[in-house]
Coordinates of C-alpha atoms in Angstrom, one line a residue:
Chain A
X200 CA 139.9 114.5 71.8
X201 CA 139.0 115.6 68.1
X202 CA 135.6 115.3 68.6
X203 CA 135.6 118.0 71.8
X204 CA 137.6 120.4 69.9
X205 CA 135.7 120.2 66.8
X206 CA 132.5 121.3 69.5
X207 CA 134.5 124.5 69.7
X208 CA 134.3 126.3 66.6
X209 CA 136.5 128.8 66.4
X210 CA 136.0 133.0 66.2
X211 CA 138.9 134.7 64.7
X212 CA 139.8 138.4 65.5
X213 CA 142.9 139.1 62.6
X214 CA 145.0 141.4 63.2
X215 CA 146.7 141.0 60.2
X216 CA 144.0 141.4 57.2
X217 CA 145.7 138.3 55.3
X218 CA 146.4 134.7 56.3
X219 CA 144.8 135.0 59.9
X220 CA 142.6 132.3 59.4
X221 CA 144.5 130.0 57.9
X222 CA 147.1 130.3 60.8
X223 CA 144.7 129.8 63.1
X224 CA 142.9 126.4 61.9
X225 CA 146.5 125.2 61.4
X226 CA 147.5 125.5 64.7
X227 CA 144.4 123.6 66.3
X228 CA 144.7 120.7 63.3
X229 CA 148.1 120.4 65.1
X230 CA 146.9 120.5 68.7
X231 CA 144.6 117.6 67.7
X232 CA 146.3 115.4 66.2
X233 CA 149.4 115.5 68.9
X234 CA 146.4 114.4 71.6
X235 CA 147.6 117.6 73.8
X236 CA 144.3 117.5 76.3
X237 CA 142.0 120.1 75.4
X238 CA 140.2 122.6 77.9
X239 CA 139.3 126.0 77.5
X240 CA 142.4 127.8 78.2
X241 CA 144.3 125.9 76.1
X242 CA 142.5 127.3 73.2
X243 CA 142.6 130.7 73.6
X244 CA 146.4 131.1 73.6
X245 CA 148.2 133.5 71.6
X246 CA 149.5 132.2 68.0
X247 CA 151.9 134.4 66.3
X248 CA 154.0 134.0 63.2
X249 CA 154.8 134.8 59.9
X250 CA 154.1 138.4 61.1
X251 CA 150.5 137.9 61.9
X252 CA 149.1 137.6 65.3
X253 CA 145.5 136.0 66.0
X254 CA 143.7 135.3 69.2
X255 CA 141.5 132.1 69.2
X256 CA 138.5 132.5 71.2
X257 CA 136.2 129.1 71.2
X258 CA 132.7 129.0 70.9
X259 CA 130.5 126.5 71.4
X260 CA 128.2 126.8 68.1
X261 CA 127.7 123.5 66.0
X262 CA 127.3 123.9 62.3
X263 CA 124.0 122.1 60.8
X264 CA 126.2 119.9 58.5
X265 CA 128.8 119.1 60.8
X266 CA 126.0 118.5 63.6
X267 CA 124.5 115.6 61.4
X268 CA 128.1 114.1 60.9
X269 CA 128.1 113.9 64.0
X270 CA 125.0 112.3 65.6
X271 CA 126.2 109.5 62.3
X272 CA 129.3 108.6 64.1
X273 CA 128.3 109.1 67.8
X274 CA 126.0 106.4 67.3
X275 CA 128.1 104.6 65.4
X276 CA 130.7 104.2 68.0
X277 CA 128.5 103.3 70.7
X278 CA 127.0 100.7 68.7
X279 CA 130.6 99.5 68.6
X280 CA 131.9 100.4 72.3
X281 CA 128.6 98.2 72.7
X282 CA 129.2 95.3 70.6
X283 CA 133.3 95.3 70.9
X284 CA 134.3 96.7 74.5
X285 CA 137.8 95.5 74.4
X286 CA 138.6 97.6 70.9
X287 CA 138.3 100.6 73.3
X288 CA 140.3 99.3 76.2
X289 CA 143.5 101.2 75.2
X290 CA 146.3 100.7 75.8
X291 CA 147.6 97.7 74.2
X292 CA 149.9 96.1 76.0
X293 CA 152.6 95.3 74.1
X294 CA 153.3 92.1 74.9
X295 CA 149.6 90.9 73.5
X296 CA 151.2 91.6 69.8
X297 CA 152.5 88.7 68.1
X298 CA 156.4 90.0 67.9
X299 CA 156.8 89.4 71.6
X300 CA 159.7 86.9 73.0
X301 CA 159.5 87.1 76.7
X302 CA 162.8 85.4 77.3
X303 CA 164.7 87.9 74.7
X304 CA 163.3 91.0 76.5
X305 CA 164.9 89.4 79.7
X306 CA 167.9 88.8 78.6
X307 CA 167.9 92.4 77.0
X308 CA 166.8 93.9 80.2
X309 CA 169.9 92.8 81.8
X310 CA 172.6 93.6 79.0
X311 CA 170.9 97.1 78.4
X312 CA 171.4 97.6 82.5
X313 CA 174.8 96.2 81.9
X314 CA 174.3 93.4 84.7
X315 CA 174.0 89.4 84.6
X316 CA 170.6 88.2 86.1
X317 CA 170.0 84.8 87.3
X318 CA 167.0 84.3 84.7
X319 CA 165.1 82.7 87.5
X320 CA 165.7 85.1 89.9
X321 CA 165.0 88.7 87.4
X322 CA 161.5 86.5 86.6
X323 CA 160.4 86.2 90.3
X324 CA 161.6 90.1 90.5
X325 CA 159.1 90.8 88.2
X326 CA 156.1 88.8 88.8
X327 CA 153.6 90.4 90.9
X328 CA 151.0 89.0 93.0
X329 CA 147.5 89.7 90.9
X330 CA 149.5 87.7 87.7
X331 CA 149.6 84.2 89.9
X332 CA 146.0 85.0 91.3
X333 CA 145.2 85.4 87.6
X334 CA 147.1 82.1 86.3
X335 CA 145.7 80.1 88.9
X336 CA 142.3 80.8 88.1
X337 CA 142.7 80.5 84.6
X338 CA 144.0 76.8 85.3
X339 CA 141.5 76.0 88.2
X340 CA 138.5 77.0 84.9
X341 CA 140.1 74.7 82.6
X342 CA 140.5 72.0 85.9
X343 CA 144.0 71.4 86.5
X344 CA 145.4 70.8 90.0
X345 CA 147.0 74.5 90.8
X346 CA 149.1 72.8 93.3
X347 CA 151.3 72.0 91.1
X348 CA 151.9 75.9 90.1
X349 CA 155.6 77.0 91.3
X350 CA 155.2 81.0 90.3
X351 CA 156.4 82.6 93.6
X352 CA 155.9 86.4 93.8
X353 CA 158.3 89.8 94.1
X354 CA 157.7 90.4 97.6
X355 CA 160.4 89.1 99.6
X356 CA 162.7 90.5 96.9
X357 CA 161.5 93.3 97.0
X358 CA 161.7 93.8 100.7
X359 CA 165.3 92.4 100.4
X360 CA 166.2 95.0 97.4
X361 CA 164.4 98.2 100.2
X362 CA 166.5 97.6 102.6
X363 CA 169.8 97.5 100.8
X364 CA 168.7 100.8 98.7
X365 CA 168.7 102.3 102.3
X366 CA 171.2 100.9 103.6
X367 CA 173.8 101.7 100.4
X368 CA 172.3 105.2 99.8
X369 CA 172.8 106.2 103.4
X370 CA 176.5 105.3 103.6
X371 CA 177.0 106.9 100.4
X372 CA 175.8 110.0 101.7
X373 CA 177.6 109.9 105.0
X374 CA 181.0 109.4 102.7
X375 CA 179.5 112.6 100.2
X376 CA 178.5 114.9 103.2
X377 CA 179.7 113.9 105.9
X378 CA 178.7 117.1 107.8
X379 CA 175.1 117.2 106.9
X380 CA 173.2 115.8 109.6
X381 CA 171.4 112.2 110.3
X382 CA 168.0 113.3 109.9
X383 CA 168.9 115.1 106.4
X384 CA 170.3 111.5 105.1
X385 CA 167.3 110.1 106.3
X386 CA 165.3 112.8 104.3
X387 CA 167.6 112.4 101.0
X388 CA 167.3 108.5 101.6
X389 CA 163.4 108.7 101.9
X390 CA 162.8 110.9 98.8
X391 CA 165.6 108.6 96.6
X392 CA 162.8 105.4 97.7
X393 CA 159.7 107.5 97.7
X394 CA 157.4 105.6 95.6
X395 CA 157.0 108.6 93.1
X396 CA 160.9 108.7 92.5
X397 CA 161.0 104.7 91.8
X398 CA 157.8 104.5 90.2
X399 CA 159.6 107.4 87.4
X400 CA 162.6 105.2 87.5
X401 CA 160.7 101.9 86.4
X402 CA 158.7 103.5 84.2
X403 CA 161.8 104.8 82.2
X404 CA 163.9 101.7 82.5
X405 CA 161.4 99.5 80.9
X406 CA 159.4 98.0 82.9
X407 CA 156.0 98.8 81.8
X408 CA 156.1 95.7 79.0
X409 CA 158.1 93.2 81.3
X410 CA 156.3 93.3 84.3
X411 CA 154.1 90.4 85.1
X412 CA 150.7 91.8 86.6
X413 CA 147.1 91.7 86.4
X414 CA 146.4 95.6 85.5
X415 CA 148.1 97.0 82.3
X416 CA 149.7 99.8 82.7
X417 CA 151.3 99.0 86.1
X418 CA 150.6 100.5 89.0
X419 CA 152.7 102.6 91.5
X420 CA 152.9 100.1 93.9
X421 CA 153.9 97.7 90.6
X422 CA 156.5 99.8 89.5
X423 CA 158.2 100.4 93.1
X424 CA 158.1 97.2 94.2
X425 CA 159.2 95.4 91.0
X426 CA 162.0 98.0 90.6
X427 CA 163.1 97.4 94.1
X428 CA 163.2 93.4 93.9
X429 CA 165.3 93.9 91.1
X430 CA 167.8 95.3 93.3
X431 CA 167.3 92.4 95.3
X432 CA 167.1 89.7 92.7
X433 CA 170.6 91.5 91.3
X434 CA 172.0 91.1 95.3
X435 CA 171.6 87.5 94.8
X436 CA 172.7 87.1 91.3
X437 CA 176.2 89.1 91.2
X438 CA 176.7 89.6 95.1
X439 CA 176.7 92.7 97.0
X440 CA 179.2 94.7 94.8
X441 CA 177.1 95.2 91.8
X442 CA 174.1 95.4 93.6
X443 CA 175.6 98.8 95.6
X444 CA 176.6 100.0 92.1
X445 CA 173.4 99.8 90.7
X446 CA 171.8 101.3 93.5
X447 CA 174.3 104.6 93.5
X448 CA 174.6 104.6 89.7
X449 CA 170.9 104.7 89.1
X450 CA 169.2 106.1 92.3
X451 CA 172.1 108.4 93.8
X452 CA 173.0 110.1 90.1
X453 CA 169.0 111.4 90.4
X454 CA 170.1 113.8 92.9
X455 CA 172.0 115.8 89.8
X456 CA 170.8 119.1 89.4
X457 CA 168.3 118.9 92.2
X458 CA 169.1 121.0 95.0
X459 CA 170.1 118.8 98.5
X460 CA 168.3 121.8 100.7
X461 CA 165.5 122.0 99.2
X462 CA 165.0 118.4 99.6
X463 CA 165.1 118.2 103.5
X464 CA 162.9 121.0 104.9
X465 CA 163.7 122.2 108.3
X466 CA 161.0 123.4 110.4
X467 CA 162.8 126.0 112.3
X468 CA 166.1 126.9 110.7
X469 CA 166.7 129.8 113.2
X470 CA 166.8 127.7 116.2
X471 CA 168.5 124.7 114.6
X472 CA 171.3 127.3 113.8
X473 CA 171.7 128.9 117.1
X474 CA 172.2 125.2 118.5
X475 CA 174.8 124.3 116.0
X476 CA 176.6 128.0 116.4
X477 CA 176.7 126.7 120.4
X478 CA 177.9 123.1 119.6
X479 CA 180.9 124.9 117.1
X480 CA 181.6 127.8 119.5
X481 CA 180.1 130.7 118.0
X482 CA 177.7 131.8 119.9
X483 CA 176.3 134.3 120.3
X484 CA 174.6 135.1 116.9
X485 CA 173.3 138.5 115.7
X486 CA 171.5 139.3 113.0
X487 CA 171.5 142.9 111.5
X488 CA 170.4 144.0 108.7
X489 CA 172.9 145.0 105.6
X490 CA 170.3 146.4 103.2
X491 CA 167.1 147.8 102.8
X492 CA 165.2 149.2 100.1
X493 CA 161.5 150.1 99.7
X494 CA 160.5 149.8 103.4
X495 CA 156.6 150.1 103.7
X496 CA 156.1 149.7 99.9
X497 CA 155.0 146.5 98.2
X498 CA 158.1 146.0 96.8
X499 CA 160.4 146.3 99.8
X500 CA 163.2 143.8 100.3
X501 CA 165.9 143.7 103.2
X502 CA 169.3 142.1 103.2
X503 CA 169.9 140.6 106.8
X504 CA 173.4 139.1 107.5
X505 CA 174.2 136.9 110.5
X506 CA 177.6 137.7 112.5
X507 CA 179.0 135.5 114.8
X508 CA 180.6 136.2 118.1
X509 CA 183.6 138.2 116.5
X510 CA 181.4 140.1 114.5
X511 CA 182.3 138.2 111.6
X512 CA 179.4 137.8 108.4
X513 CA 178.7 134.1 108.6
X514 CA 175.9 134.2 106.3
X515 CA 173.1 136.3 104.5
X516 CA 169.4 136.4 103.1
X517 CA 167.2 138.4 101.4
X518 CA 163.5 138.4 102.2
X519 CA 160.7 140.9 101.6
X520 CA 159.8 140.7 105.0
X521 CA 162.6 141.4 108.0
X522 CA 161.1 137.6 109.4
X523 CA 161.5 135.6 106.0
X524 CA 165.2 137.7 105.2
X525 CA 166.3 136.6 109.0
X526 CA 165.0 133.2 107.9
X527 CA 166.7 132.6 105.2
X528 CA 169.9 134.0 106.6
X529 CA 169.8 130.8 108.8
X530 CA 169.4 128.7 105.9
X531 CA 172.3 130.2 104.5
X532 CA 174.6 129.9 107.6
X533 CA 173.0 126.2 108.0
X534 CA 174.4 125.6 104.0
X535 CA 178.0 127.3 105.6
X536 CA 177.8 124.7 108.5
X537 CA 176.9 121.2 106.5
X538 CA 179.3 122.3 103.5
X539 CA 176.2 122.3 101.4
X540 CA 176.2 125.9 99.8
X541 CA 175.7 125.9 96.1
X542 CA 177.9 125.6 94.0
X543 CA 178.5 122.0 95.6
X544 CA 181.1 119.9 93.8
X545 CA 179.5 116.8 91.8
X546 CA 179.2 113.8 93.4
X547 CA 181.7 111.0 92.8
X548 CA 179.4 108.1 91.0
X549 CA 181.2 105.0 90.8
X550 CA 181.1 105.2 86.8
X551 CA 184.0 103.2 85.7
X552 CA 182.0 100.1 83.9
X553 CA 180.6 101.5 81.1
X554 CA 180.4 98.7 78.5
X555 CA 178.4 101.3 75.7
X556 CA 179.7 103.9 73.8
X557 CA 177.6 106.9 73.5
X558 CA 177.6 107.6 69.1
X559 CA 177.0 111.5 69.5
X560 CA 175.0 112.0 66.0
X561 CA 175.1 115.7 66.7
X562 CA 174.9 117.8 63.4
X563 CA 177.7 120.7 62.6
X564 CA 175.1 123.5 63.3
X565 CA 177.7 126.3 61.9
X566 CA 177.6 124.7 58.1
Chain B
X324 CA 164.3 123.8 60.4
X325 CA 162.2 126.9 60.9
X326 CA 161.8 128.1 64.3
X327 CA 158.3 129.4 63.3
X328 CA 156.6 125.5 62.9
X329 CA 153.4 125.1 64.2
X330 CA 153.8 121.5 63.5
X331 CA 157.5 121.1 64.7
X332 CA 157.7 121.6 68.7
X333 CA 160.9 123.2 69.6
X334 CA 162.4 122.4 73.2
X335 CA 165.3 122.1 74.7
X336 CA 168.0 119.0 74.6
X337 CA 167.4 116.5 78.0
X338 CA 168.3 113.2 78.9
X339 CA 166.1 110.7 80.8
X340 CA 167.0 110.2 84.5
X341 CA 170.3 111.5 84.4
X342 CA 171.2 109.1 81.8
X343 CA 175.0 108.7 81.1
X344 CA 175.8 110.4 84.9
X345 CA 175.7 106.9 86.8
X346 CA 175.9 104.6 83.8
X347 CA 174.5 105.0 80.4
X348 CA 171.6 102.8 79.4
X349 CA 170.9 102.9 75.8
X350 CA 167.4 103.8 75.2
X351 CA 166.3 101.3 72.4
X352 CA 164.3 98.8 73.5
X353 CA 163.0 97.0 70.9
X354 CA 163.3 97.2 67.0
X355 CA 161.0 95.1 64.6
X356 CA 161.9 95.2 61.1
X357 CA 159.1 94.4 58.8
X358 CA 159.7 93.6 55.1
X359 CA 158.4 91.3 52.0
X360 CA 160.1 88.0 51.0
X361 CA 159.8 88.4 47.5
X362 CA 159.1 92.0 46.6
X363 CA 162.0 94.3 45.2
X364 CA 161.3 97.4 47.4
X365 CA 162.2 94.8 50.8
X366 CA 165.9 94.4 49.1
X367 CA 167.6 96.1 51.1
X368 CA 166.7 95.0 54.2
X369 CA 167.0 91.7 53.3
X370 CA 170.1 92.1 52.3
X371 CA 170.6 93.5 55.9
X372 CA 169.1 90.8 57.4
X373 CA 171.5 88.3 55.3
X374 CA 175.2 90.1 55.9
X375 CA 175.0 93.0 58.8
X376 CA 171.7 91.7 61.3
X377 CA 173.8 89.1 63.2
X378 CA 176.8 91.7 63.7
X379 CA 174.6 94.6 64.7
X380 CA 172.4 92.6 67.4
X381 CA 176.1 91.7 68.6
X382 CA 177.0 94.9 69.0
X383 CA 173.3 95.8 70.7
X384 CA 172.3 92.9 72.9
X385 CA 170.1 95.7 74.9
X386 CA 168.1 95.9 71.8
X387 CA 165.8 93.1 71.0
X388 CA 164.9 92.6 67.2
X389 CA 161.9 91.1 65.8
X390 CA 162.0 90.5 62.5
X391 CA 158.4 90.2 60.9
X392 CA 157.9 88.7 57.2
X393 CA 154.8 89.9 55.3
X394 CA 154.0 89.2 52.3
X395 CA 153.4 92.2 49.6
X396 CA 154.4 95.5 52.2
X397 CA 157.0 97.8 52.0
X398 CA 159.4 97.6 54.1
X399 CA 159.3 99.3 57.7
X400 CA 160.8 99.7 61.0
X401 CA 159.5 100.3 64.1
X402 CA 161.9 101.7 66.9
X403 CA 160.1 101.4 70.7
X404 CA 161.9 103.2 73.3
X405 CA 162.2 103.2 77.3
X406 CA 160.2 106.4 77.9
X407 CA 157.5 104.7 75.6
X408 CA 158.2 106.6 72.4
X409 CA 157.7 104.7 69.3
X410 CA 159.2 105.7 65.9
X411 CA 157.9 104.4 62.6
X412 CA 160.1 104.7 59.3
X413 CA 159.5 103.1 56.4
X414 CA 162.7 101.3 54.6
X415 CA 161.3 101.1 51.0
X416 CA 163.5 100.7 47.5
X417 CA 166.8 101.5 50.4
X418 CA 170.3 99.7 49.6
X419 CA 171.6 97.4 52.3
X420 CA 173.8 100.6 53.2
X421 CA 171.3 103.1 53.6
X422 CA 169.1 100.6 56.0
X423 CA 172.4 99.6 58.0
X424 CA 172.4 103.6 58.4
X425 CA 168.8 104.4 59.5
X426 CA 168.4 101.5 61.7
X427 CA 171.8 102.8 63.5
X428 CA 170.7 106.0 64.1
X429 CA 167.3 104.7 65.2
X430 CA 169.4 102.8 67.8
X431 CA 171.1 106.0 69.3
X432 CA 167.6 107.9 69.4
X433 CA 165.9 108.9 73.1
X434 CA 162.5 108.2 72.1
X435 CA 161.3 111.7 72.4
X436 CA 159.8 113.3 69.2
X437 CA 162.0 115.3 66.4
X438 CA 162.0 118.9 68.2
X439 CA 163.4 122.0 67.0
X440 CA 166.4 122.5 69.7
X441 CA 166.2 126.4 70.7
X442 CA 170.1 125.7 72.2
X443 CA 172.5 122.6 71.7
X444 CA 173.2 123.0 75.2
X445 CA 170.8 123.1 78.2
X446 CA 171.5 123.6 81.7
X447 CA 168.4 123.0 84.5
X448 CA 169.7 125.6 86.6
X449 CA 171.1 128.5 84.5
X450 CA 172.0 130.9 87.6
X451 CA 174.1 130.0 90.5
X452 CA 174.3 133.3 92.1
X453 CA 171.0 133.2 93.9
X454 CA 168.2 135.6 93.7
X455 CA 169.1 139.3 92.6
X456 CA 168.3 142.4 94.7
X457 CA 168.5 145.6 93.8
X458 CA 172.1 145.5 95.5
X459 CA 173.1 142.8 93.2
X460 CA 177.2 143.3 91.5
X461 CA 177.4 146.5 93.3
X462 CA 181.0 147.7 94.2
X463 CA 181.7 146.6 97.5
X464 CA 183.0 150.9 97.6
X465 CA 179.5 151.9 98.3
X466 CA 179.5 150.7 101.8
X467 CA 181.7 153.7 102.8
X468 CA 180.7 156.4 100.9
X469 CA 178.9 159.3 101.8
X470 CA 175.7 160.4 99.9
X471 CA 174.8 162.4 98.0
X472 CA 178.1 161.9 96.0
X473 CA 178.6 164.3 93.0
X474 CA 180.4 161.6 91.1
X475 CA 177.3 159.3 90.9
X476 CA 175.1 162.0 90.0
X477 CA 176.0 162.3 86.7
X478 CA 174.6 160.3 84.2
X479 CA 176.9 157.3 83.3
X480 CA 176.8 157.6 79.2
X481 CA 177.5 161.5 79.5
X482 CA 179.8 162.6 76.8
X483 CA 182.1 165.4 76.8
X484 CA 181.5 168.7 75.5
X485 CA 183.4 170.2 72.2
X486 CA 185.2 172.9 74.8
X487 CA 186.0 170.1 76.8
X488 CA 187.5 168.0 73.8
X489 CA 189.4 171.4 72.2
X490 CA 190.7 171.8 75.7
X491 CA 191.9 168.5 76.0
X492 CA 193.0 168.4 72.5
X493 CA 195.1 172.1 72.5
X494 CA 195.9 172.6 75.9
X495 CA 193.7 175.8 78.1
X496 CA 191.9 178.1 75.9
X497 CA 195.1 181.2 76.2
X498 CA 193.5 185.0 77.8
X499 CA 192.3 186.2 74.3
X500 CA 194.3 189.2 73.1
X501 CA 192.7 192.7 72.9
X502 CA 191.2 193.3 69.7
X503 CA 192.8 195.9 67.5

């Protein structure tokens, strides 16, 4: 990182006549050493203060002394990438330093969660396949019988922990919106277990130390299914009841301050509408347009609103095309039908064991 | 704190994964206090260690704490938190008070790095009235009117002239009498 910035000398245009160039090598002294990953646009962005404003343009000129400085330490570290590969193998895992109790950061897993794990049972959650294949060859090299090795793997927890995630999240979401339809439950259920949504999830709960596994960091797949036999291993520790809270408290509160429509994307909103409107009596549907401004220009924008059979507005949308306004004048009366327009009311999140107290430490900014 | 750091990175104020909606998790994972057995700069964290550790991890049980003897250091802790943040402070020539403090607010920390908060408070999604047009907030009135109207022709910040104001102030301007 360092060493490909300092390749890019720098070529300063002040505007100010004083203190531009000090400004300017500060700013990439801090870019360095926060490890922000350098490429070219990067540099040239705009640094103003103080009054001054300076545009950093890089270069790729070396300077003769720094250029022998250089060849010195390139060869020095590839000497040692050479003779030492595993100094260069970052990251260190944590759990190879020597204040690491395995059994502590168990037992802290499961208090910080505010849940009791059978210890047996939050082990197997999160013991992955490649670690046993990795033990077992270890002993089988130093010749003891590997039959005698009990280590059983996440898997059928984890398939257990799936299909109560799915099953829990999509009753709660037939109790919270009970007129959205199946196949949108299925689409909030599906994103909630995507592998990117869990695999965030894990990685911020603290799994990256605790999980047993070949490759450090975890994988995807790691994460997602260690986070999921969890759930299961906490089904079969506490019992259905704490396992469901887990699952709404942790998965379901995700959905704060994302937007439900956006989630489930319907194909053809027009025709989905005109079906409902027939199902709740409505029909026929007209839409006419409110508003228009700019009409052949490249800024035009229309207002079309959607009336029902007695000519009543049942929804509107703005587009910059008749086509996308008419569009999203379904979507609106869609939002109308399944009670989903915004602003929704929160969901209720079954918070009512909350063993912590949150210590604000928030400073009186008004002294 | 300056706004105008180039060192500092300002943001705004978040929470990891919704923390605190569901259930709060507290974010400290792990704390290792490192410190000298015999030097006097470590006195205060020993002193720590002897009356307040026992109480404290108590109180914490989602935080593990390693404590970690060396001999002729100053004293330091190390705070590692769920999104992977790790926080190094050092604890030398401090009074057992002064650690108990440090080490709590170390405890109620996020992880992420000392930022400059442009707000205190932070909202994802700051509008809830959709996307503006130019018909955005305009009275509802419009919709019957009749254009051109005279009344919106006039510029909105047009103030009245002097005659206007005299004739406001002293009634209509009388027939002026015939000079002598």
């Amino acid at each position: 990182m360092i060493h490909s910035l300092r390749r890019a000398v720098l070529a300063i245009v002040p505007v100010s006549p004083y203190g531009s160039r000090m400004l300017a090598s500060f700013a990439v002294g801090a870019q360095s050493r926060e490890g922000v990953p350098h490429h070219e646009g990067r540099l040239q962005q705009r640094i103003s203060g103080a009054g001054t404003s300076v545009f950093v343009v890089p270069h790729r000129n070396v300077s003769q002394y720094e250029r022998k400085y250089r060849e010195v330490m390139n060869a020095r570290r590839k000497k040692e990438m050479f003779v030492n590969p595993e100094r260069f193998a970052k990251p260190f895992p944590r759990y190879s330093f020597v204040d690491w109790n395995y059994k502590s950061e168990l037992y802290a897993f499961g208090k910080r969660l505010s849940e009791e794990f059978d210890d047996a049972l939050l082990r197997e959650a999160l013991t992955d396949q490649s670690y046993i294949n990795k033990e077992r060859t270890k002993q089988e090299e130093l010749g003891i019988d590997t039959t005698l090795l009990e280590i059983r793997n996440n898997q059928e927890l984890s398939e257990l922990g799936a299909q109560l995630a799915r099953e829990v999240l999509s009753r709660f979401f037939q109790k919270e919106l009970p007129l959205f339809p199946e196949e949108g439950h299925t689409a909030l259920v599906k994103f909630l277990t995507s592998q990117q949504t869990l695999t965030e999830m894990a990685s911020n709960l603290g799994f990256r130390d605790i999980i047993l596994c070949e490759e450090y960091p975890p994988s995807d797949e790691t994460y997602t299914r260690s986070f999921l036999a969890v759930i299961g291993a906490l089904q079969k520790s506490s019992g259905n009841e704490r396992a469901e809270k887990f699952v709404i408290d942790f998965l379901a509160s995700l959905l704060c301050g994302k937007d439900i429509n956006e989630i489930w994307n319907i194909d053809r909103p027009w025709h989905m509408m005109v079906e409902l409107a027939k199902q709740k009596g409505v029909y026929p549907v007209e839409p006419r347009i409110i508003r228009e401004a700019g009409r052949n220009t490249i800024h035009a924008v229309y207002v079309v609103g959607v009336y029902d059979k007695d000519k009543q507005l049942i929804g509107k949308g703005i587009g910059e095309t008749l086509d996308i306004a008419q569009e999203m004048a379904a979507r609106d009366v869609l939002k109308q039908f399944f009670n989903t327009k915004e602003p929704m009311p929160p969901f209720e999140f079954q918070s009512a064991n909350i063993p912590y107290k949150l210590v604000p430490h928030v400073r009186n900014i008004h002294k | 704190m300056s706004q105008l750091s180039l060192f500092v990175k300002s943001g705004f104020v978040k929470a990891p994964l919704a923390n605190g909606i569901g259930r709060y998790v507290p974010q400290c994972q792990r704390m290792t206090l490192k410190f000298c057995l015999g030097w006097g700069n470590s006195r205060g964290v020993r002193d720590f260690i002897q009356h307040d550790l026992i109480e404290f991890v108590k109180q914490n049980p989602g935080t593990v704490m390693y404590l970690k003897p060396r001999r002729h250091r100053s004293p330091v802790l190390v705070a590692e938190y769920l999104n992977g943040g790790r926080e190094w402070f050092s604890l030398n020539d401090m009074t057992r008070e002064e650690v108990y403090k440090w080490v709590d607010l170390y405890r109620t920390k996020a992880g992420y790095p000392d930022m400059h908060f442009k707000n205190y408070q932070h909202s994802d999604i700051p509008s809830i009235q959709g996307y503006w047009t130019p018909f955005t907030n305009k009275p509802a009135d419009r919709n019957m009117l009749e254009f051109p109207q005279n009344s919106l022709n006039t510029p909105l910040n047009l103030k009245p002239s002097t005659s206007e104001i005299i004739s406001k102030l002293y009634g209509e301007p009388q027939e002026q009498r015939s000079s002598r």
